[in-house]
PDB file of C-alpha atoms in Angstrom:
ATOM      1  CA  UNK A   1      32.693  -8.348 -27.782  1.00 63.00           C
ATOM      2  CA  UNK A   2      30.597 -10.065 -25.157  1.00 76.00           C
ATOM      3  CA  UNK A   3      27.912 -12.477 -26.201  1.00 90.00           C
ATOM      4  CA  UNK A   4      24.394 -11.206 -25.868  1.00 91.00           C
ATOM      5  CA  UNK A   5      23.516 -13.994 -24.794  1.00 94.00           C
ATOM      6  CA  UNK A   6      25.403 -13.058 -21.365  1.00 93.00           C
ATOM      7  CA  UNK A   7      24.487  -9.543 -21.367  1.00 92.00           C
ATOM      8  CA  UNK A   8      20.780 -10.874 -20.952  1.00 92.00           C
ATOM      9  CA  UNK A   9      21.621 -13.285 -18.547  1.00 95.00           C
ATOM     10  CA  UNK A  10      23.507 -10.678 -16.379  1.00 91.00           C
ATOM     11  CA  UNK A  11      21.316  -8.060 -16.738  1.00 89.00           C
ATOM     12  CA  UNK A  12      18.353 -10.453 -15.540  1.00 90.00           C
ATOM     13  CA  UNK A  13      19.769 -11.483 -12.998  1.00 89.00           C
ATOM     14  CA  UNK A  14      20.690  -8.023 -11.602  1.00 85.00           C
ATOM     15  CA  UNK A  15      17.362  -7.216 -11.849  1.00 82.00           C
ATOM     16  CA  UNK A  16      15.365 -10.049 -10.241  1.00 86.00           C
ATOM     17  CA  UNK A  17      17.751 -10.535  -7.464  1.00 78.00           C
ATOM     18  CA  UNK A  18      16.937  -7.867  -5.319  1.00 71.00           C
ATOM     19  CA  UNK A  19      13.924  -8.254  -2.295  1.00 66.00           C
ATOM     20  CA  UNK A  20      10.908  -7.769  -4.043  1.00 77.00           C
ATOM     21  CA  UNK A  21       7.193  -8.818  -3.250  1.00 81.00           C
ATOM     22  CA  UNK A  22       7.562 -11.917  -5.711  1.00 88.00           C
ATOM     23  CA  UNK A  23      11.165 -13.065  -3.925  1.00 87.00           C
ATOM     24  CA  UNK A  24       9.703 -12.988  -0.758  1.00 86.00           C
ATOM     25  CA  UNK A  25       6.907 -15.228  -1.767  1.00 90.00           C
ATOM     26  CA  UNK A  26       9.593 -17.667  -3.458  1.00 92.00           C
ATOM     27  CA  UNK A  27      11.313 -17.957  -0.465  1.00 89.00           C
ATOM     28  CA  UNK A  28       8.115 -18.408   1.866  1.00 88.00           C
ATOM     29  CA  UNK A  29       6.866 -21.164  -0.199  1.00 92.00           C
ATOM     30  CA  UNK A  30      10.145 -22.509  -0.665  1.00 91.00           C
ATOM     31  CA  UNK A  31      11.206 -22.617   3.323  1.00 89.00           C
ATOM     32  CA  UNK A  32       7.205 -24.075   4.057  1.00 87.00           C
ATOM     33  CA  UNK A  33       8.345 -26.781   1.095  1.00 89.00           C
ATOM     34  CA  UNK A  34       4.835 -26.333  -0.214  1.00 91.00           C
ATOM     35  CA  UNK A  35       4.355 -26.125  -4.148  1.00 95.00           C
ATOM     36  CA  UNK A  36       8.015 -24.996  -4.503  1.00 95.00           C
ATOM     37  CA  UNK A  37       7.636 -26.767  -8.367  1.00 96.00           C
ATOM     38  CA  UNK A  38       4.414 -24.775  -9.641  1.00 97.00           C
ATOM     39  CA  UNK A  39       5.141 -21.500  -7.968  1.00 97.00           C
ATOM     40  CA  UNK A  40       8.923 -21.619  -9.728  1.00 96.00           C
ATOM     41  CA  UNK A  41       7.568 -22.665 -13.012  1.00 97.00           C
ATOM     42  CA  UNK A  42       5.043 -19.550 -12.714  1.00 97.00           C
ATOM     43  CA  UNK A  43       7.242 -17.309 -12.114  1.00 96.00           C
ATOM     44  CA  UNK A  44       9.901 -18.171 -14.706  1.00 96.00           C
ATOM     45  CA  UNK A  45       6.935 -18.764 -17.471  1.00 96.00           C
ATOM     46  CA  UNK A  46       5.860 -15.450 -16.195  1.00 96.00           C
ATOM     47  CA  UNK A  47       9.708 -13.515 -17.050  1.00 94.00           C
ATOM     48  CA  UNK A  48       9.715 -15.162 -20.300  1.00 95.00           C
ATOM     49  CA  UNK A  49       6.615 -13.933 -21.623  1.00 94.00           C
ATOM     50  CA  UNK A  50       7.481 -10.460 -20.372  1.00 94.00           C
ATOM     51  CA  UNK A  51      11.099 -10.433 -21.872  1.00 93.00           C
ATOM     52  CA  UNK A  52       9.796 -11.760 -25.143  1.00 93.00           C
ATOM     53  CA  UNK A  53       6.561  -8.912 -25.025  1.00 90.00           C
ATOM     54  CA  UNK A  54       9.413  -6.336 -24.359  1.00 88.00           C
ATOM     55  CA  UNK A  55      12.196  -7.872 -27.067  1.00 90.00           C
ATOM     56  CA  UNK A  56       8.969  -7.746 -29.374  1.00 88.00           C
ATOM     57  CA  UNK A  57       8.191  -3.913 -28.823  1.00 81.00           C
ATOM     58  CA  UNK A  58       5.480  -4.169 -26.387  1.00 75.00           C
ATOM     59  CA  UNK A  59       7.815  -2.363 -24.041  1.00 62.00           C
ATOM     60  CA  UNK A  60       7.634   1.126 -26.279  1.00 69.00           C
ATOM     61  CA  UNK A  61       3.861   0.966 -26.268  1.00 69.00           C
ATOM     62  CA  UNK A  62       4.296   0.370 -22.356  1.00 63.00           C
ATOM     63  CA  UNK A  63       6.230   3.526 -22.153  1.00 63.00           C
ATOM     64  CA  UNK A  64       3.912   5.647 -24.521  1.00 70.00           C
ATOM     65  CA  UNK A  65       0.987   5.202 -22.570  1.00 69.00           C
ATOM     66  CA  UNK A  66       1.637   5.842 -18.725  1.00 68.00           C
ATOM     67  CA  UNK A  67      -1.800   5.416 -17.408  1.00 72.00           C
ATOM     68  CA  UNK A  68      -1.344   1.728 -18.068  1.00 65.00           C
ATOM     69  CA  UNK A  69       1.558   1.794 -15.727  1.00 66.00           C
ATOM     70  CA  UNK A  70      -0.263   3.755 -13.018  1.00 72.00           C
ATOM     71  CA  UNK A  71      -3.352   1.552 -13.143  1.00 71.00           C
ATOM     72  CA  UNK A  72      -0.798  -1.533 -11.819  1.00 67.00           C
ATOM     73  CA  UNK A  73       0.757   0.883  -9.361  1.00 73.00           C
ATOM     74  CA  UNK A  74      -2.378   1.428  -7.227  1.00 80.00           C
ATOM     75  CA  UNK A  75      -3.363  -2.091  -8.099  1.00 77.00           C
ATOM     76  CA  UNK A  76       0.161  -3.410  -6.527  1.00 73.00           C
ATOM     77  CA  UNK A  77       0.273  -1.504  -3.566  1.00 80.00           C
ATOM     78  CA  UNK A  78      -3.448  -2.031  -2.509  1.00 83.00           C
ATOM     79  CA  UNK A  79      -2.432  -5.904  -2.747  1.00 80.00           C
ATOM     80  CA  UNK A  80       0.709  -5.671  -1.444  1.00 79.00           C
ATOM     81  CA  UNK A  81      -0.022  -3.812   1.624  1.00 87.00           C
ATOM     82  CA  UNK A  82      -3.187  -6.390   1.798  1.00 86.00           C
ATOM     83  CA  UNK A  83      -0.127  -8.873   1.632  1.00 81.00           C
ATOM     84  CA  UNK A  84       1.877  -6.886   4.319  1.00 85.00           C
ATOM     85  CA  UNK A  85      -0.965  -6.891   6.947  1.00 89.00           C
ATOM     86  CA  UNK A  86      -1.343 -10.812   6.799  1.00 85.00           C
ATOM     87  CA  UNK A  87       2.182 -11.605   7.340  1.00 83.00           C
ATOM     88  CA  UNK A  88       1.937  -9.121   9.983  1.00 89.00           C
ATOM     89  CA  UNK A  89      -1.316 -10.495  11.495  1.00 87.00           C
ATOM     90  CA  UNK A  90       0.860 -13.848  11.506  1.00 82.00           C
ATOM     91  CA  UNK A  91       3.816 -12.159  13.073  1.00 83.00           C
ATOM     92  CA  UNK A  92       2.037 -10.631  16.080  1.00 85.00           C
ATOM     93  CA  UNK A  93      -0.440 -13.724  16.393  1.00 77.00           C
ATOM     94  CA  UNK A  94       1.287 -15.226  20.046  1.00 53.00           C
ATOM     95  CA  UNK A  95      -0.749 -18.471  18.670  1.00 53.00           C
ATOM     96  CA  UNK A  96       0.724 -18.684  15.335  1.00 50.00           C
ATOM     97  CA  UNK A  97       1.221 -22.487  14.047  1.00 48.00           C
ATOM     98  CA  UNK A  98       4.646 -23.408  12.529  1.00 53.00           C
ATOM     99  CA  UNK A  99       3.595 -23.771   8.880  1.00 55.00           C
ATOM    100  CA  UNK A 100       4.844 -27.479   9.042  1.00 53.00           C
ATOM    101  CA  UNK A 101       2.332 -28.397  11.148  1.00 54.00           C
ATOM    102  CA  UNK A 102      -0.487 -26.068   9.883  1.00 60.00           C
ATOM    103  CA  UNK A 103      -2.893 -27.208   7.187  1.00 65.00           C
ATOM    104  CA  UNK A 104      -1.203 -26.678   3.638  1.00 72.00           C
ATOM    105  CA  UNK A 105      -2.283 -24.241   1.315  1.00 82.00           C
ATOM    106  CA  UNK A 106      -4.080 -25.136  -2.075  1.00 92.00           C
ATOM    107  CA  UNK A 107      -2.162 -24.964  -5.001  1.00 95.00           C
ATOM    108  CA  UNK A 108      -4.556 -22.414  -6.877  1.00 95.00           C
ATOM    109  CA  UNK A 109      -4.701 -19.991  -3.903  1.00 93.00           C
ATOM    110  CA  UNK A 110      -1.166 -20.168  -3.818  1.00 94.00           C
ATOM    111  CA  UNK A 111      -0.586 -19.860  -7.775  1.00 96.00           C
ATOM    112  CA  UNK A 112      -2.913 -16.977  -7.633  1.00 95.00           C
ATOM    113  CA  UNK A 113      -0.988 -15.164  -4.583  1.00 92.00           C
ATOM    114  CA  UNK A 114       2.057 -16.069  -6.881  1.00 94.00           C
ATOM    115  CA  UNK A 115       0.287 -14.303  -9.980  1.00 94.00           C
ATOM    116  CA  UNK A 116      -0.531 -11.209  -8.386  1.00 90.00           C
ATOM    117  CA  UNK A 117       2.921 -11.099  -6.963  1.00 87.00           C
ATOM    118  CA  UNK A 118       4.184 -11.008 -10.311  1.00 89.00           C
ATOM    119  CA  UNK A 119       1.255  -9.096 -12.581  1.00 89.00           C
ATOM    120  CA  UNK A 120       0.173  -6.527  -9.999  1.00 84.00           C
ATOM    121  CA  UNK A 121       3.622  -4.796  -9.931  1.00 80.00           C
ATOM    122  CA  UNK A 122       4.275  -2.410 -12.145  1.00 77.00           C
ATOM    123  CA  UNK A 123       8.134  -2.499 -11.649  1.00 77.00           C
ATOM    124  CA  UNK A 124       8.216  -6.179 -13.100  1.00 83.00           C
ATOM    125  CA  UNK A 125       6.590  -4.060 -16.688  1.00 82.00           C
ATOM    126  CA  UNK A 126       9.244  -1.343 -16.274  1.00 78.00           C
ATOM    127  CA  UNK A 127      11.837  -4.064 -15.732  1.00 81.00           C
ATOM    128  CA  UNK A 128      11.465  -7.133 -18.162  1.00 86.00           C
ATOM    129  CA  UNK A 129       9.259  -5.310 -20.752  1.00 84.00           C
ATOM    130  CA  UNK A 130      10.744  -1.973 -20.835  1.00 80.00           C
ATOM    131  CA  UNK A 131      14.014  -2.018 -19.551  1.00 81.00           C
ATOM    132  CA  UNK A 132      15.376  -5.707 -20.657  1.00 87.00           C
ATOM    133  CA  UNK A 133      12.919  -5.039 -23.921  1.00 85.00           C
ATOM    134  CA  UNK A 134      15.347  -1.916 -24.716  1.00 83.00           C
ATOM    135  CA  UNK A 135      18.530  -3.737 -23.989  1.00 86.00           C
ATOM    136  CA  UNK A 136      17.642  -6.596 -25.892  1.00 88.00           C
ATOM    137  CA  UNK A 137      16.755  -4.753 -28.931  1.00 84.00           C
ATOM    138  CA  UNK A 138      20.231  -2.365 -28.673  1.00 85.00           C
ATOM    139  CA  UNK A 139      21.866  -6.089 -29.817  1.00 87.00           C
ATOM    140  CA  UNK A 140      19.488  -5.870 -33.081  1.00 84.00           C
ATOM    141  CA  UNK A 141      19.961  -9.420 -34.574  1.00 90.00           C
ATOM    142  CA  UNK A 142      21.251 -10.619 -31.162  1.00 91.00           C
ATOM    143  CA  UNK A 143      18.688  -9.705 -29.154  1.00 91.00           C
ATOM    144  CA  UNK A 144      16.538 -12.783 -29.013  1.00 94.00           C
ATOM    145  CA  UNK A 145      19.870 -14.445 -27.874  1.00 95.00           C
ATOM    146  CA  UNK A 146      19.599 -11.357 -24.854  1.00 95.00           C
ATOM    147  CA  UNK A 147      15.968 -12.857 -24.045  1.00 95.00           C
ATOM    148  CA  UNK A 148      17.109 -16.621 -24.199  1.00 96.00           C
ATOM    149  CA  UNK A 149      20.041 -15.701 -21.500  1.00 96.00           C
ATOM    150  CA  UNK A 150      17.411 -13.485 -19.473  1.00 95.00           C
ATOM    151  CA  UNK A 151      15.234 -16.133 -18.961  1.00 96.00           C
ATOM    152  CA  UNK A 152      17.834 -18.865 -18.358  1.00 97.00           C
ATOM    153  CA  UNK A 153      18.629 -16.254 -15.435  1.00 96.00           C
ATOM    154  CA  UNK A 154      15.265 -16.083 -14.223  1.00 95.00           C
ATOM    155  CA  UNK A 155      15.083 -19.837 -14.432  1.00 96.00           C
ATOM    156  CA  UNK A 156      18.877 -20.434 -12.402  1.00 96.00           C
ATOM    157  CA  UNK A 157      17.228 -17.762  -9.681  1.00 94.00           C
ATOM    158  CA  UNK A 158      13.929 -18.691  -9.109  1.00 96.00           C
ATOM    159  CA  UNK A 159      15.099 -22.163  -8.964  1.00 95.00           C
ATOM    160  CA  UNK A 160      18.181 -21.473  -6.465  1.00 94.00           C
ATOM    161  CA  UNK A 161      15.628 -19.558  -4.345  1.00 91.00           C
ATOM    162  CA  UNK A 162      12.808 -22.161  -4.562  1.00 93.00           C
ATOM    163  CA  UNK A 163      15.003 -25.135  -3.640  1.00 92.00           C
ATOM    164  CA  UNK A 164      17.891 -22.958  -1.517  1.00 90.00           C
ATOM    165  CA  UNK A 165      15.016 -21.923   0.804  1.00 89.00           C
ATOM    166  CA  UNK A 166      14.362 -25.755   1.772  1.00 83.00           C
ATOM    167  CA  UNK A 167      17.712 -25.705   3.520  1.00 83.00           C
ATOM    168  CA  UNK A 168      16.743 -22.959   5.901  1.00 81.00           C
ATOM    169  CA  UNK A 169      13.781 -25.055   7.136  1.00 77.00           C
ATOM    170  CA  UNK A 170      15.732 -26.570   9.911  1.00 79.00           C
ATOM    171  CA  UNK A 171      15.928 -23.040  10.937  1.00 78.00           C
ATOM    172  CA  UNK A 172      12.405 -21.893  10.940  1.00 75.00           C
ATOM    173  CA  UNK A 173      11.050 -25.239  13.085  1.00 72.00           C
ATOM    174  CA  UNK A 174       9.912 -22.934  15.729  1.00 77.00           C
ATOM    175  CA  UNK A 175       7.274 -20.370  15.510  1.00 79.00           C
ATOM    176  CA  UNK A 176       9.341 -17.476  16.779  1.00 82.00           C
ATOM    177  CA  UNK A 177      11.735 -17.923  13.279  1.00 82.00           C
ATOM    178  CA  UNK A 178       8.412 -17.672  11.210  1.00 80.00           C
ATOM    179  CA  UNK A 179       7.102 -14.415  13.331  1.00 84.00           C
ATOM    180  CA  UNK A 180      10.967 -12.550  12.764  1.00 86.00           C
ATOM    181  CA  UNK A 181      10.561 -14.018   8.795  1.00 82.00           C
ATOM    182  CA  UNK A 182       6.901 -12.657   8.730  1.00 85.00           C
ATOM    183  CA  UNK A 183       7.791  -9.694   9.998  1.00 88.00           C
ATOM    184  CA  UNK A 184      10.579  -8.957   7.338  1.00 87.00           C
ATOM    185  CA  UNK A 185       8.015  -9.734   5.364  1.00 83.00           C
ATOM    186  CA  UNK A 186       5.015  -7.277   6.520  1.00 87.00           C
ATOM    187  CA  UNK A 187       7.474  -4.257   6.725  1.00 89.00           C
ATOM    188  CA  UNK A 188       8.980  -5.451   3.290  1.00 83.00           C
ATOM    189  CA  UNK A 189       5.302  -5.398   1.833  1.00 80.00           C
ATOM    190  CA  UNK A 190       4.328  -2.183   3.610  1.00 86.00           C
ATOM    191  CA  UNK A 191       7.210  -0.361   2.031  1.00 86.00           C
ATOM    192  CA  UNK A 192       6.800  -1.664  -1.569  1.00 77.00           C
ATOM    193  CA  UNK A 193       3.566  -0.616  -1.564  1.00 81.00           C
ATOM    194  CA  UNK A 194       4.203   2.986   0.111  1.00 84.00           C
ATOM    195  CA  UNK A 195       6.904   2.696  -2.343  1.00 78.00           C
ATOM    196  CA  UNK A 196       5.030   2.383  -5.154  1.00 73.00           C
ATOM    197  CA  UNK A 197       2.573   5.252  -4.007  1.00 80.00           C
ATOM    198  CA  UNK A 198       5.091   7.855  -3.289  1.00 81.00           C
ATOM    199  CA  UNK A 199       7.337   6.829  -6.241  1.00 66.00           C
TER     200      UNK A 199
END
């Protein structure tokens, strides 16, 4: 029988490894080498108190009352396409400043960019609180050993992708990298959000 403490790490990690609004910022920040420490702490803090709201039953009252869930929907995809027109403004700018040599960003604008990443999409609810909250709980007296190996999995990702993304900034030392990056970006956004809308 395989530990649950696996399951939870592999079943975290399949979820949280896909493109999302939250990876993209991760990767940004992580490329720019600008608050890579804070934003990663955030976001893992952020998946463990989700995965342990879900493992404690939050995630049924989630599911029993929709409107909560549609309140974050057009939340998230009014800031994400908000999101998706900046890095596109920043993509089509001809003037646009290598990040390196631009004025950094302050740490509580970019912890707050970072938070509404995370809280203003409902799929990170349906994920960690419903989804890994149900899968945790099938392991019954196992299934805060699930949430201890989903967050180690946040933790290994959001730390690979933080620090990873430093090794790519050889690459993006010219302002036509950061335009193609921003770009991904903006239609990346745009999409999430439409998305979320249509979805």
């Amino acid at each position: 029988m395989t530990s649950p403490l696996l399951l939870g790490f592999l079943a975290s990690l399949t979820l949280i490894a896909a493109i999302g609004a939250q990876n993209a910022f991760v990767l940004r920040q992580g490329i720019r080498r600008e608050h890579v420490v804070p934003v990663v702490a955030l976001c893992t803090v952020s998946d463990m108190v989700l995965i342990a709201a879900g493992i404690a039953g939050i995630g049924t009252l989630v599911a029993a009352h929709p409107e909560a869930i549609d309140v974050a929907t057009y939340g998230g995809a009014a800031f994400l396409l908000g999101y998706g027109l900046l890095a596109a403004r920043r993509a089509l700018r001809p003037s646009a400043l290598v990040p390196a040599d631009a004025a950094p960003a302050r740490l509580g604008a970019v912890l707050l960019t970072c938070a509404a990443m995370t809280f203003l999409n409902p799929h990170v609810y349906l994920d960690t609180v419903v989804l890994l909250g149900a899968l945790a709980n099938e392991q019954r007296d196992g299934r805060w050993l699930f949430g201890v190996g989903a967050v180690a999995a946040s933790a290994v990702w959001f730390v690979t992708l933080g620090w990873g993304a430093r090794r790519l900034a050889g690459v993006f030392a010219t302002p036509r990298t950061w335009r193609i990056l921003d770009g991904i970006i903006a239609a990346t956004m745009v999409a999430l959000a439409a998305s979320l809308l249509l979805g």
